[in-house]
């Protein structure tokens, strides 16, 4: 099946978790020694990353940066639930523990769907089994954290400046390149019209199933941000005829 890979609520491939953990290891916030309750071992040198494809690369970085955003929350969940520290999990795997905890809570603590094509990674399966065995305690720790900060969801525990950045980012239109090595502009316009999209003259006129052409680059299209998931499931994207900027 030809689809673009998004961060799905049923989990990621093992290699995505490993790459995300390596990225997070290099970017996580270092606490002062007197406040350091969660320890991240391992080498702080730039990680050696091997991505299966562009989608896996995007997933790994997105997962790592989401873990960074919520590092304080995730660490408190681990400590409050007594999941951390654990003598069977070395400090070198703490980054993997935090990254996979973010993903687990994002899936509402549901089990991951593992495909037959996913090549197993021993450390990932070990951490996954460990976290899932404590899912009830972790969910309770998250609930207590939200009650403590009167937060309807975890997004509300972020600093106000970051919340505003998210709001601005979610309102920005999507920019898409036309891969002219694979398809002409005219064919793209015709295909979009057949799928119910209407071309508008100005970006300010974008509204749901509409798109515009960038005024400076004729091979760049602009879509409403709300259409991201639907767009990435179009054949035009699956065949790499359109590329999300």
Short mmCIF file of N, CA and C in Angstrom, two decimals, residues 111-235:
data_model
loop_
_atom_site.label_atom_id
_atom_site.label_comp_id
_atom_site.label_asym_id
_atom_site.label_seq_id
_atom_site.Cartn_x
_atom_site.Cartn_y
_atom_site.Cartn_z
N UNK A 111 -1.40 -0.79 23.54
CA UNK A 111 -0.29 -1.59 23.02
C UNK A 111 0.05 -1.18 21.59
N UNK A 112 1.31 -1.29 21.25
CA UNK A 112 1.77 -0.96 19.90
C UNK A 112 1.42 -2.07 18.93
N UNK A 113 1.04 -1.69 17.72
CA UNK A 113 0.82 -2.67 16.66
C UNK A 113 2.14 -2.89 15.94
N UNK A 114 2.65 -4.09 16.01
CA UNK A 114 3.96 -4.41 15.42
C UNK A 114 3.75 -5.16 14.11
N UNK A 115 4.29 -4.62 13.02
CA UNK A 115 4.14 -5.26 11.72
C UNK A 115 5.19 -6.34 11.53
N UNK A 116 4.91 -7.26 10.64
CA UNK A 116 5.85 -8.35 10.35
C UNK A 116 7.14 -7.83 9.72
N UNK A 117 7.05 -6.63 9.08
CA UNK A 117 8.21 -6.06 8.41
C UNK A 117 9.17 -5.38 9.38
N UNK A 118 8.71 -5.15 10.61
CA UNK A 118 9.54 -4.43 11.58
C UNK A 118 10.63 -5.33 12.13
N UNK A 119 11.87 -4.95 11.87
CA UNK A 119 13.00 -5.72 12.38
C UNK A 119 13.18 -5.43 13.87
N UNK A 120 13.08 -6.45 14.73
CA UNK A 120 13.12 -6.19 16.18
C UNK A 120 14.48 -5.71 16.66
N UNK A 121 14.46 -4.79 17.61
CA UNK A 121 15.66 -4.31 18.29
C UNK A 121 15.50 -4.68 19.76
N UNK A 122 16.44 -5.45 20.29
CA UNK A 122 16.30 -6.02 21.64
C UNK A 122 16.04 -4.96 22.71
N UNK A 123 16.80 -3.86 22.69
CA UNK A 123 16.63 -2.82 23.72
C UNK A 123 15.24 -2.18 23.64
N UNK A 124 14.74 -1.99 22.43
CA UNK A 124 13.41 -1.40 22.26
C UNK A 124 12.34 -2.32 22.84
N UNK A 125 12.43 -3.60 22.51
CA UNK A 125 11.42 -4.55 23.00
C UNK A 125 11.50 -4.66 24.54
N UNK A 126 12.72 -4.59 25.09
CA UNK A 126 12.90 -4.66 26.54
C UNK A 126 12.23 -3.47 27.23
N UNK A 127 12.51 -2.25 26.73
CA UNK A 127 11.92 -1.04 27.32
C UNK A 127 10.41 -1.03 27.12
N UNK A 128 9.96 -1.45 25.96
CA UNK A 128 8.52 -1.48 25.68
C UNK A 128 7.79 -2.39 26.66
N UNK A 129 8.31 -3.59 26.87
CA UNK A 129 7.70 -4.54 27.79
C UNK A 129 7.69 -3.97 29.22
N UNK A 130 8.79 -3.35 29.60
CA UNK A 130 8.91 -2.78 30.95
C UNK A 130 7.88 -1.67 31.17
N UNK A 131 7.81 -0.72 30.23
CA UNK A 131 6.86 0.39 30.37
C UNK A 131 5.42 -0.11 30.38
N UNK A 132 5.12 -1.03 29.47
CA UNK A 132 3.73 -1.50 29.37
C UNK A 132 3.30 -2.25 30.63
N UNK A 133 4.24 -2.88 31.31
CA UNK A 133 3.89 -3.59 32.55
C UNK A 133 3.52 -2.62 33.67
N UNK A 134 3.91 -1.33 33.51
CA UNK A 134 3.59 -0.30 34.50
C UNK A 134 2.58 0.71 33.95
N UNK A 135 1.85 0.36 32.90
CA UNK A 135 1.01 1.35 32.22
C UNK A 135 -0.03 1.97 33.14
N UNK A 136 -0.60 1.18 34.07
CA UNK A 136 -1.62 1.71 34.98
C UNK A 136 -1.02 2.76 35.92
N UNK A 137 0.16 2.47 36.46
CA UNK A 137 0.82 3.43 37.36
C UNK A 137 1.27 4.68 36.61
N UNK A 138 1.72 4.50 35.37
CA UNK A 138 2.14 5.66 34.57
C UNK A 138 0.95 6.54 34.21
N UNK A 139 -0.17 5.93 33.86
CA UNK A 139 -1.38 6.69 33.54
C UNK A 139 -1.86 7.46 34.77
N UNK A 140 -1.76 6.83 35.95
CA UNK A 140 -2.16 7.50 37.18
C UNK A 140 -1.24 8.68 37.49
N UNK A 141 0.06 8.49 37.23
CA UNK A 141 1.03 9.57 37.45
C UNK A 141 0.74 10.75 36.53
N UNK A 142 0.40 10.46 35.28
CA UNK A 142 0.05 11.52 34.33
C UNK A 142 -1.20 12.25 34.78
N UNK A 143 -2.20 11.51 35.26
CA UNK A 143 -3.45 12.13 35.74
C UNK A 143 -3.17 13.06 36.93
N UNK A 144 -2.31 12.62 37.84
CA UNK A 144 -1.98 13.46 39.00
C UNK A 144 -1.25 14.73 38.56
N UNK A 145 -0.39 14.60 37.57
CA UNK A 145 0.34 15.76 37.06
C UNK A 145 -0.62 16.77 36.45
N UNK A 146 -1.58 16.28 35.66
CA UNK A 146 -2.55 17.18 35.03
C UNK A 146 -3.44 17.86 36.07
N UNK A 147 -3.82 17.12 37.13
CA UNK A 147 -4.63 17.71 38.19
C UNK A 147 -3.84 18.78 38.92
N UNK A 148 -2.57 18.49 39.16
CA UNK A 148 -1.68 19.42 39.87
C UNK A 148 -1.60 20.76 39.15
N UNK A 149 -1.55 20.71 37.80
CA UNK A 149 -1.42 21.94 37.02
C UNK A 149 -2.73 22.36 36.36
N UNK A 150 -3.84 21.69 36.74
CA UNK A 150 -5.16 22.01 36.21
C UNK A 150 -5.11 22.07 34.68
N UNK A 151 -4.54 21.02 34.08
CA UNK A 151 -4.31 20.98 32.63
C UNK A 151 -5.26 19.98 31.96
N UNK A 152 -6.14 20.45 31.05
CA UNK A 152 -7.03 19.53 30.33
C UNK A 152 -6.27 18.50 29.51
N UNK A 153 -5.09 18.86 29.00
CA UNK A 153 -4.22 17.95 28.25
C UNK A 153 -2.78 18.38 28.49
N UNK A 154 -1.83 17.54 28.06
CA UNK A 154 -0.43 17.84 28.38
C UNK A 154 0.06 19.11 27.68
N UNK A 155 -0.61 19.50 26.59
CA UNK A 155 -0.19 20.73 25.90
C UNK A 155 -0.28 21.95 26.82
N UNK A 156 -1.18 21.89 27.79
CA UNK A 156 -1.40 23.04 28.67
C UNK A 156 -0.32 23.18 29.74
N UNK A 157 0.55 22.20 29.87
CA UNK A 157 1.63 22.32 30.86
C UNK A 157 2.85 22.98 30.26
N UNK A 158 2.84 23.21 28.96
CA UNK A 158 3.96 23.88 28.31
C UNK A 158 3.97 25.36 28.65
N UNK A 159 5.14 26.00 28.66
CA UNK A 159 5.19 27.45 28.89
C UNK A 159 4.33 28.19 27.87
N UNK A 160 3.81 29.32 28.28
CA UNK A 160 2.90 30.09 27.42
C UNK A 160 3.54 30.48 26.10
N UNK A 161 4.85 30.79 26.13
CA UNK A 161 5.53 31.18 24.89
C UNK A 161 5.51 30.04 23.87
N UNK A 162 5.73 28.79 24.35
CA UNK A 162 5.73 27.64 23.45
C UNK A 162 4.31 27.36 22.96
N UNK A 163 3.31 27.52 23.83
CA UNK A 163 1.92 27.32 23.41
C UNK A 163 1.56 28.29 22.28
N UNK A 164 2.02 29.53 22.39
CA UNK A 164 1.75 30.52 21.34
C UNK A 164 2.45 30.16 20.04
N UNK A 165 3.68 29.62 20.17
CA UNK A 165 4.40 29.19 18.97
C UNK A 165 3.63 28.06 18.27
N UNK A 166 3.09 27.14 19.05
CA UNK A 166 2.30 26.04 18.48
C UNK A 166 1.07 26.57 17.76
N UNK A 167 0.41 27.54 18.38
CA UNK A 167 -0.78 28.11 17.77
C UNK A 167 -0.46 28.79 16.44
N UNK A 168 0.66 29.53 16.41
CA UNK A 168 1.06 30.19 15.17
C UNK A 168 1.43 29.16 14.11
N UNK A 169 2.18 28.13 14.53
CA UNK A 169 2.61 27.10 13.57
C UNK A 169 1.43 26.35 12.98
N UNK A 170 0.43 26.07 13.82
CA UNK A 170 -0.73 25.31 13.32
C UNK A 170 -1.58 26.13 12.36
N UNK A 171 -1.43 27.47 12.42
CA UNK A 171 -2.21 28.33 11.53
C UNK A 171 -1.49 28.61 10.21
N UNK A 172 -0.18 28.29 10.15
CA UNK A 172 0.57 28.55 8.92
C UNK A 172 0.11 27.59 7.81
N UNK A 173 -0.01 28.08 6.58
CA UNK A 173 -0.39 27.20 5.48
C UNK A 173 0.73 26.20 5.16
N UNK A 174 0.37 25.11 4.52
CA UNK A 174 1.34 24.09 4.12
C UNK A 174 1.92 24.43 2.76
N UNK A 175 3.24 24.36 2.64
CA UNK A 175 3.90 24.59 1.36
C UNK A 175 4.31 23.25 0.76
N UNK A 176 4.01 23.08 -0.52
CA UNK A 176 4.23 21.80 -1.20
C UNK A 176 4.96 22.03 -2.51
N UNK A 177 6.04 21.28 -2.73
CA UNK A 177 6.77 21.37 -4.00
C UNK A 177 6.19 20.38 -5.00
N UNK A 178 6.08 20.80 -6.25
CA UNK A 178 5.70 19.89 -7.33
C UNK A 178 6.99 19.28 -7.89
N UNK A 179 7.07 17.96 -7.87
CA UNK A 179 8.25 17.25 -8.38
C UNK A 179 8.12 17.16 -9.90
N UNK A 180 8.68 18.17 -10.58
CA UNK A 180 8.52 18.26 -12.04
C UNK A 180 9.30 17.19 -12.80
N UNK A 181 10.12 16.40 -12.09
CA UNK A 181 10.77 15.26 -12.72
C UNK A 181 9.77 14.13 -12.94
N UNK A 182 8.66 14.18 -12.18
CA UNK A 182 7.68 13.09 -12.25
C UNK A 182 6.33 13.50 -12.81
N UNK A 183 6.01 14.79 -12.74
CA UNK A 183 4.68 15.23 -13.17
C UNK A 183 4.73 16.70 -13.56
N UNK A 184 3.88 17.08 -14.49
CA UNK A 184 3.82 18.48 -14.91
C UNK A 184 2.87 19.26 -14.01
N UNK A 185 3.00 20.58 -14.02
CA UNK A 185 2.13 21.43 -13.22
C UNK A 185 0.67 21.24 -13.63
N UNK A 186 0.46 21.17 -14.96
CA UNK A 186 -0.91 21.02 -15.47
C UNK A 186 -1.57 19.73 -14.99
N UNK A 187 -0.79 18.65 -14.95
CA UNK A 187 -1.35 17.37 -14.50
C UNK A 187 -1.68 17.42 -13.01
N UNK A 188 -0.87 18.14 -12.24
CA UNK A 188 -1.16 18.28 -10.81
C UNK A 188 -2.46 19.05 -10.62
N UNK A 189 -2.59 20.17 -11.35
CA UNK A 189 -3.81 20.97 -11.22
C UNK A 189 -5.05 20.15 -11.60
N UNK A 190 -4.91 19.35 -12.66
CA UNK A 190 -6.05 18.53 -13.10
C UNK A 190 -6.39 17.46 -12.06
N UNK A 191 -5.35 16.83 -11.52
CA UNK A 191 -5.57 15.79 -10.51
C UNK A 191 -6.23 16.36 -9.27
N UNK A 192 -5.77 17.51 -8.82
CA UNK A 192 -6.36 18.14 -7.63
C UNK A 192 -7.81 18.53 -7.87
N UNK A 193 -8.10 19.01 -9.06
CA UNK A 193 -9.47 19.39 -9.40
C UNK A 193 -10.39 18.17 -9.36
N UNK A 194 -9.89 17.03 -9.88
CA UNK A 194 -10.68 15.80 -9.85
C UNK A 194 -10.95 15.32 -8.43
N UNK A 195 -10.04 15.67 -7.50
CA UNK A 195 -10.20 15.26 -6.10
C UNK A 195 -10.97 16.30 -5.29
N UNK A 196 -11.52 17.31 -5.96
CA UNK A 196 -12.38 18.26 -5.27
C UNK A 196 -11.72 19.52 -4.77
N UNK A 197 -10.46 19.77 -5.16
CA UNK A 197 -9.77 20.98 -4.72
C UNK A 197 -10.04 22.13 -5.69
N UNK A 198 -10.15 23.32 -5.13
CA UNK A 198 -10.37 24.53 -5.92
C UNK A 198 -9.17 25.45 -5.80
N UNK A 199 -8.72 25.95 -6.94
CA UNK A 199 -7.58 26.86 -6.95
C UNK A 199 -8.05 28.28 -6.64
N UNK A 200 -7.34 28.96 -5.71
CA UNK A 200 -7.69 30.34 -5.36
C UNK A 200 -6.53 31.25 -5.73
N UNK A 201 -6.82 32.53 -5.84
CA UNK A 201 -5.83 33.50 -6.30
C UNK A 201 -4.88 33.93 -5.18
N UNK A 202 -5.42 34.07 -3.98
CA UNK A 202 -4.62 34.60 -2.87
C UNK A 202 -4.61 33.63 -1.70
N UNK A 203 -3.47 33.60 -0.97
CA UNK A 203 -3.34 32.72 0.18
C UNK A 203 -4.38 33.05 1.23
N UNK A 204 -4.74 34.31 1.34
CA UNK A 204 -5.74 34.72 2.32
C UNK A 204 -7.11 34.11 2.04
N UNK A 205 -7.30 33.58 0.82
CA UNK A 205 -8.59 32.98 0.45
C UNK A 205 -8.63 31.48 0.72
N UNK A 206 -7.55 30.91 1.24
CA UNK A 206 -7.51 29.47 1.50
C UNK A 206 -8.58 29.09 2.51
N UNK A 207 -9.35 28.09 2.18
CA UNK A 207 -10.41 27.64 3.08
C UNK A 207 -10.74 26.19 2.76
N UNK A 208 -10.31 25.28 3.58
CA UNK A 208 -10.52 23.85 3.45
C UNK A 208 -10.01 23.33 2.10
N UNK A 209 -10.85 22.79 1.21
CA UNK A 209 -10.37 22.13 -0.01
C UNK A 209 -10.01 23.14 -1.10
N UNK A 210 -9.04 23.97 -0.78
CA UNK A 210 -8.55 24.97 -1.73
C UNK A 210 -7.02 24.94 -1.72
N UNK A 211 -6.43 25.54 -2.71
CA UNK A 211 -4.98 25.69 -2.75
C UNK A 211 -4.64 26.89 -3.61
N UNK A 212 -3.43 27.40 -3.44
CA UNK A 212 -2.96 28.51 -4.25
C UNK A 212 -1.56 28.23 -4.76
N UNK A 213 -1.12 29.00 -5.74
CA UNK A 213 0.23 28.87 -6.29
C UNK A 213 1.07 30.01 -5.72
N UNK A 214 2.27 29.67 -5.22
CA UNK A 214 3.15 30.67 -4.66
C UNK A 214 3.45 31.75 -5.69
N UNK A 215 3.43 33.02 -5.26
CA UNK A 215 3.60 34.13 -6.21
C UNK A 215 5.02 34.24 -6.75
N UNK A 216 6.00 33.62 -6.06
CA UNK A 216 7.39 33.69 -6.50
C UNK A 216 7.87 32.41 -7.17
N UNK A 217 7.31 31.26 -6.77
CA UNK A 217 7.74 29.97 -7.32
C UNK A 217 6.53 29.24 -7.89
N UNK A 218 6.50 29.10 -9.18
CA UNK A 218 5.33 28.51 -9.82
C UNK A 218 5.17 27.02 -9.54
N UNK A 219 6.24 26.37 -9.03
CA UNK A 219 6.15 24.94 -8.73
C UNK A 219 5.93 24.68 -7.24
N UNK A 220 5.49 25.71 -6.51
CA UNK A 220 5.17 25.57 -5.08
C UNK A 220 3.69 25.89 -4.87
N UNK A 221 2.99 24.96 -4.24
CA UNK A 221 1.58 25.13 -3.92
C UNK A 221 1.40 25.37 -2.43
N UNK A 222 0.33 26.04 -2.08
CA UNK A 222 0.03 26.35 -0.68
C UNK A 222 -1.36 25.82 -0.35
N UNK A 223 -1.46 25.07 0.76
CA UNK A 223 -2.73 24.47 1.20
C UNK A 223 -3.03 24.90 2.63
N UNK A 224 -4.29 24.82 3.05
CA UNK A 224 -4.62 25.08 4.46
C UNK A 224 -3.96 24.03 5.35
N UNK A 225 -3.51 24.46 6.52
CA UNK A 225 -2.79 23.55 7.43
C UNK A 225 -3.66 22.38 7.90
N UNK A 226 -4.98 22.58 7.92
CA UNK A 226 -5.88 21.54 8.42
C UNK A 226 -5.92 20.30 7.52
N UNK A 227 -5.36 20.41 6.31
CA UNK A 227 -5.45 19.30 5.35
C UNK A 227 -4.22 18.39 5.36
N UNK A 228 -3.30 18.58 6.29
CA UNK A 228 -2.02 17.85 6.23
C UNK A 228 -2.21 16.35 6.13
N UNK A 229 -3.03 15.77 7.00
CA UNK A 229 -3.16 14.32 7.02
C UNK A 229 -3.82 13.82 5.74
N UNK A 230 -4.85 14.53 5.27
CA UNK A 230 -5.52 14.12 4.03
C UNK A 230 -4.59 14.23 2.83
N UNK A 231 -3.80 15.29 2.78
CA UNK A 231 -2.89 15.48 1.66
C UNK A 231 -1.85 14.37 1.58
N UNK A 232 -1.28 14.01 2.73
CA UNK A 232 -0.21 13.02 2.74
C UNK A 232 -0.70 11.63 2.36
N UNK A 233 -2.00 11.44 2.34
CA UNK A 233 -2.56 10.14 1.93
C UNK A 233 -2.99 10.12 0.46
N UNK A 234 -2.78 11.23 -0.24
CA UNK A 234 -3.08 11.26 -1.67
C UNK A 234 -2.00 10.50 -2.44
N UNK A 235 -2.38 9.92 -3.57
CA UNK A 235 -1.40 9.23 -4.43
C UNK A 235 -0.29 10.18 -4.87
#
